[in-house]
XYZ file of N, CA and C in Angstrom:
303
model
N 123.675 -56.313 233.815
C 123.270 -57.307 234.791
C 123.746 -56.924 236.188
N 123.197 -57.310 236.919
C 123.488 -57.222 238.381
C 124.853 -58.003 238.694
N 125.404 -58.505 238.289
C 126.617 -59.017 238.729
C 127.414 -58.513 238.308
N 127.285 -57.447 237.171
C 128.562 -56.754 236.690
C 128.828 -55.644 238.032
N 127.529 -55.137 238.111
C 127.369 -54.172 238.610
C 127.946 -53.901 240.326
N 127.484 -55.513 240.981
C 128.429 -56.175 241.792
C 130.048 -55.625 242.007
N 130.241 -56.227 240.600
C 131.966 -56.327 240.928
C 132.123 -55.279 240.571
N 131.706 -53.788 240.087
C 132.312 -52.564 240.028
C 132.310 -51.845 241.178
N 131.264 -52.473 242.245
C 130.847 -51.657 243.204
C 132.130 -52.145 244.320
N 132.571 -54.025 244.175
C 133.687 -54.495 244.781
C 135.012 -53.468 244.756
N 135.200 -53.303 243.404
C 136.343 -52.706 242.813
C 136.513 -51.329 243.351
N 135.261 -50.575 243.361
C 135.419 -49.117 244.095
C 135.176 -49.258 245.369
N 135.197 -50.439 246.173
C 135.846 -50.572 247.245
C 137.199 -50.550 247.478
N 137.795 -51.596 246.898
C 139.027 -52.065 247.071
C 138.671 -53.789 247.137
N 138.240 -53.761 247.416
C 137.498 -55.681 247.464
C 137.531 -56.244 245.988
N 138.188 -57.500 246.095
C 138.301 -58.181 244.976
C 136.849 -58.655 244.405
N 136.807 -58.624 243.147
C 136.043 -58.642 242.225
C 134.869 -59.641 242.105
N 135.504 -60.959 242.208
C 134.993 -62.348 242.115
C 134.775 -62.513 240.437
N 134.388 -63.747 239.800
C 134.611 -63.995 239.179
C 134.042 -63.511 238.183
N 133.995 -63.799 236.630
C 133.118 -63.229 235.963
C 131.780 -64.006 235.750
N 131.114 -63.436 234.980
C 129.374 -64.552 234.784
C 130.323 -65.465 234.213
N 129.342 -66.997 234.083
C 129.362 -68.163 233.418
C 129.083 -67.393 231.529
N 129.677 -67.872 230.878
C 129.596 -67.441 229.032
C 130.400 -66.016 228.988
N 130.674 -65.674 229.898
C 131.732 -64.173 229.496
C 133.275 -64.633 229.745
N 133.504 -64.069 229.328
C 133.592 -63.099 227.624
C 133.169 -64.137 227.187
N 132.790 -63.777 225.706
C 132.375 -64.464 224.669
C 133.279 -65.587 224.205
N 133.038 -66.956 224.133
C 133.820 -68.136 223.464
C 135.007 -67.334 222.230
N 135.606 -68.221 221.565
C 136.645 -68.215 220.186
C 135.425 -68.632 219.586
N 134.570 -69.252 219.386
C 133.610 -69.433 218.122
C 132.402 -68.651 217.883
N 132.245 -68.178 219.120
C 130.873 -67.102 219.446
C 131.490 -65.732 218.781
N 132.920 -65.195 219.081
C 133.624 -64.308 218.682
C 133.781 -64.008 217.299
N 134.399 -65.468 216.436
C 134.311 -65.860 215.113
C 133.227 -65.721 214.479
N 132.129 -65.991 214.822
C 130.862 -65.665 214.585
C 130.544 -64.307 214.706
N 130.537 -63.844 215.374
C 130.447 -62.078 215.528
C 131.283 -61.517 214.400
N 132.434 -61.988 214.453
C 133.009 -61.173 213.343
C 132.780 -61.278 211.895
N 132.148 -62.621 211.803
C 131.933 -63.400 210.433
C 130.366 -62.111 209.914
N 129.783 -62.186 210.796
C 128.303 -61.281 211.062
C 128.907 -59.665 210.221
N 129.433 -59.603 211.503
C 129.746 -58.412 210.911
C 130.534 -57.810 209.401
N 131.213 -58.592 209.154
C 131.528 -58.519 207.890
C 130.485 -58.798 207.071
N 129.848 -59.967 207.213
C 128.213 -60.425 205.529
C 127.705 -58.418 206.022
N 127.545 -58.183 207.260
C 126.234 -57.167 207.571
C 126.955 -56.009 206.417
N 128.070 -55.812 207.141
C 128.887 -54.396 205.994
C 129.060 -54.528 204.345
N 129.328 -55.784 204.196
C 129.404 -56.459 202.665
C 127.894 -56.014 202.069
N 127.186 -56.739 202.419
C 125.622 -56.267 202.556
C 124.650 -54.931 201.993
N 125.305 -54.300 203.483
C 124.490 -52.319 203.179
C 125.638 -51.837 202.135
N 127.026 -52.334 201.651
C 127.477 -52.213 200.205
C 126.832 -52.784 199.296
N 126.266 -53.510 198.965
C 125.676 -53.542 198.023
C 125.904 -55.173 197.223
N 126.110 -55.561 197.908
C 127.164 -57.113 197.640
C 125.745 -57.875 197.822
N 126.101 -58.834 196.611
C 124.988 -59.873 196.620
C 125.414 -61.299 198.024
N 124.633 -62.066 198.029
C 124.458 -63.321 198.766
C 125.391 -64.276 198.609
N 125.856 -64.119 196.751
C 126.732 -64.771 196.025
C 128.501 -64.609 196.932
N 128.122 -63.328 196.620
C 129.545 -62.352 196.367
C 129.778 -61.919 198.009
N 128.915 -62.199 199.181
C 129.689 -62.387 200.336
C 130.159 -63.531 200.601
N 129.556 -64.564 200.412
C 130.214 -65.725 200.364
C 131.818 -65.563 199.711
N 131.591 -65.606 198.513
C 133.135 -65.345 198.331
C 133.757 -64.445 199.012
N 133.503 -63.480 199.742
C 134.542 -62.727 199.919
C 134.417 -63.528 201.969
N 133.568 -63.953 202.102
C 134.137 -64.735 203.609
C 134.368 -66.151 203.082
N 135.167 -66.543 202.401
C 136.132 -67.500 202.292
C 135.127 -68.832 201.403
N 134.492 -68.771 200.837
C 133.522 -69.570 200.540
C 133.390 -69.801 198.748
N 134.781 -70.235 198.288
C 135.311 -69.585 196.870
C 134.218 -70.588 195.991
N 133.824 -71.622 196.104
C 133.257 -72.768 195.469
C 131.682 -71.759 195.290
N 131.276 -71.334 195.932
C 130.021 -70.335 195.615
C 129.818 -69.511 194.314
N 130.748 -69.083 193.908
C 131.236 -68.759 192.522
C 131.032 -69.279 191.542
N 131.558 -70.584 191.684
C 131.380 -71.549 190.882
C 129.885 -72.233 190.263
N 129.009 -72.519 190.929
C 127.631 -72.907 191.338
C 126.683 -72.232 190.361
N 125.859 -72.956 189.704
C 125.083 -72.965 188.954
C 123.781 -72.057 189.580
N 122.899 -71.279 188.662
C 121.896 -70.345 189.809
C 120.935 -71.326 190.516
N 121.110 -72.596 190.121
C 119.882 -73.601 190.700
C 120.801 -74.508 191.920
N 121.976 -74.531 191.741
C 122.756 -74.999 192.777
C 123.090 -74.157 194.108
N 123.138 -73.245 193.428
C 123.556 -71.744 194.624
C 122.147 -71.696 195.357
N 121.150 -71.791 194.938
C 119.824 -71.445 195.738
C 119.903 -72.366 196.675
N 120.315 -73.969 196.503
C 119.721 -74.676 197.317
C 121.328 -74.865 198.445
N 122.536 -74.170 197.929
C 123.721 -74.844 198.399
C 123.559 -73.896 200.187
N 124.475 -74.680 200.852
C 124.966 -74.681 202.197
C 125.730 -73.386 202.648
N 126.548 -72.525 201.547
C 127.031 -71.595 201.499
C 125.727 -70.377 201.515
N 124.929 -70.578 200.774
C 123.765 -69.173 200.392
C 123.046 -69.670 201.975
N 122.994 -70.592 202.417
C 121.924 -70.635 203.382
C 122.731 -69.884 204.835
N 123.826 -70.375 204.733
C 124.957 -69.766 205.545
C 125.154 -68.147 206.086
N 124.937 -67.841 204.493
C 125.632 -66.273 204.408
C 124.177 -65.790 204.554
N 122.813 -66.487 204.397
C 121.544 -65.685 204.583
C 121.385 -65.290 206.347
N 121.825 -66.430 206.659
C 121.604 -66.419 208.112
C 122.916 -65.717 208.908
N 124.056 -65.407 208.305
C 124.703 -64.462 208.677
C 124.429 -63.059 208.860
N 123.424 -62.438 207.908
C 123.161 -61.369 207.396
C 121.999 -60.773 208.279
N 120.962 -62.036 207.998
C 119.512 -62.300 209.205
C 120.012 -61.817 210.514
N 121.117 -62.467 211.103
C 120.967 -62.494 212.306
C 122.311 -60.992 212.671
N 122.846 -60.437 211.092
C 123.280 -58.674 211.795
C 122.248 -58.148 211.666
N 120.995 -58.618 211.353
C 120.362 -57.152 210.982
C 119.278 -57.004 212.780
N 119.334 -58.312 212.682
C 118.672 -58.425 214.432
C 119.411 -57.825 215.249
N 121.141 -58.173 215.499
C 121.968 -57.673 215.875
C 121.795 -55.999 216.006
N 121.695 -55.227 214.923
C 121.669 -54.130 214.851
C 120.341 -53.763 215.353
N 119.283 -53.814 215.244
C 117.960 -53.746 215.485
C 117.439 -53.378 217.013
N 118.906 -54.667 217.965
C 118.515 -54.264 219.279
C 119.031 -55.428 220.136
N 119.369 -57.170 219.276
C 119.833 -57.978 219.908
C 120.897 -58.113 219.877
N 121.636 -57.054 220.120
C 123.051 -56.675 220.537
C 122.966 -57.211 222.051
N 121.727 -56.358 222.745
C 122.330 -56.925 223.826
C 121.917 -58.326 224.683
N 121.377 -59.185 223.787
C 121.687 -60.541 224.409
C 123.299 -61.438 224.328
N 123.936 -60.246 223.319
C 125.501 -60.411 223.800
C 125.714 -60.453 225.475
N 125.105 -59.529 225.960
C 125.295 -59.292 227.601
C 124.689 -60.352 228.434
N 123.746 -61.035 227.859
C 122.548 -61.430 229.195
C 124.092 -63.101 229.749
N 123.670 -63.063 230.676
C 124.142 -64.492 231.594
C 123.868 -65.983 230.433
N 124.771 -66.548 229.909
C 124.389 -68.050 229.350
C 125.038 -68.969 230.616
């Protein structure tokens, strides 16, 4: 973005920076989320079912769950859309990490 680009050009002045964009750095839950991503994504291209990332990102009751309960439960819909949204991630919407919120 142009405002990064801004404050590097400040900086190799000597001129102070100014502030950063509005949404940067990334929140504690936006972060949590990234990392949560990234783990289903790696769990994943191993070979790990839908089931079995859930459990392993903290989601132990998934285990438990009947195959007609697990389809419809809050956990599988969770860890689908964890997975969905590394593979976008990887694909190329990495960098709406960057854009201005």
């Amino acid at each position: 973005p142009v405002h990064v680009l801004v404050q590097r050009q400040h900086r190799l002045l000597g001129r102070e920076a100014g502030p950063l964009p509005r949404g940067w750095p990334l929140t504690p839950y936006r972060l949590a989320r990234l990392n949560l991503i990234l783990r289903a994504l790696d769990l994943r291209d191993g070979g790990a079912t839908y089931r079995q990332i859930a459990v392993e990102l903290g989601r132990e009751d998934a285990a438990k769950l009947s195959a007609s309960d697990w389809k419809m439960s809050a956990s599988r819909s969770f860890v689908v859309r964890l997975v969905r949204d590394g593979i976008a991630i990887m694909k190329g919407d990495y960098r709406k990490l960057l854009r201005i919120r």
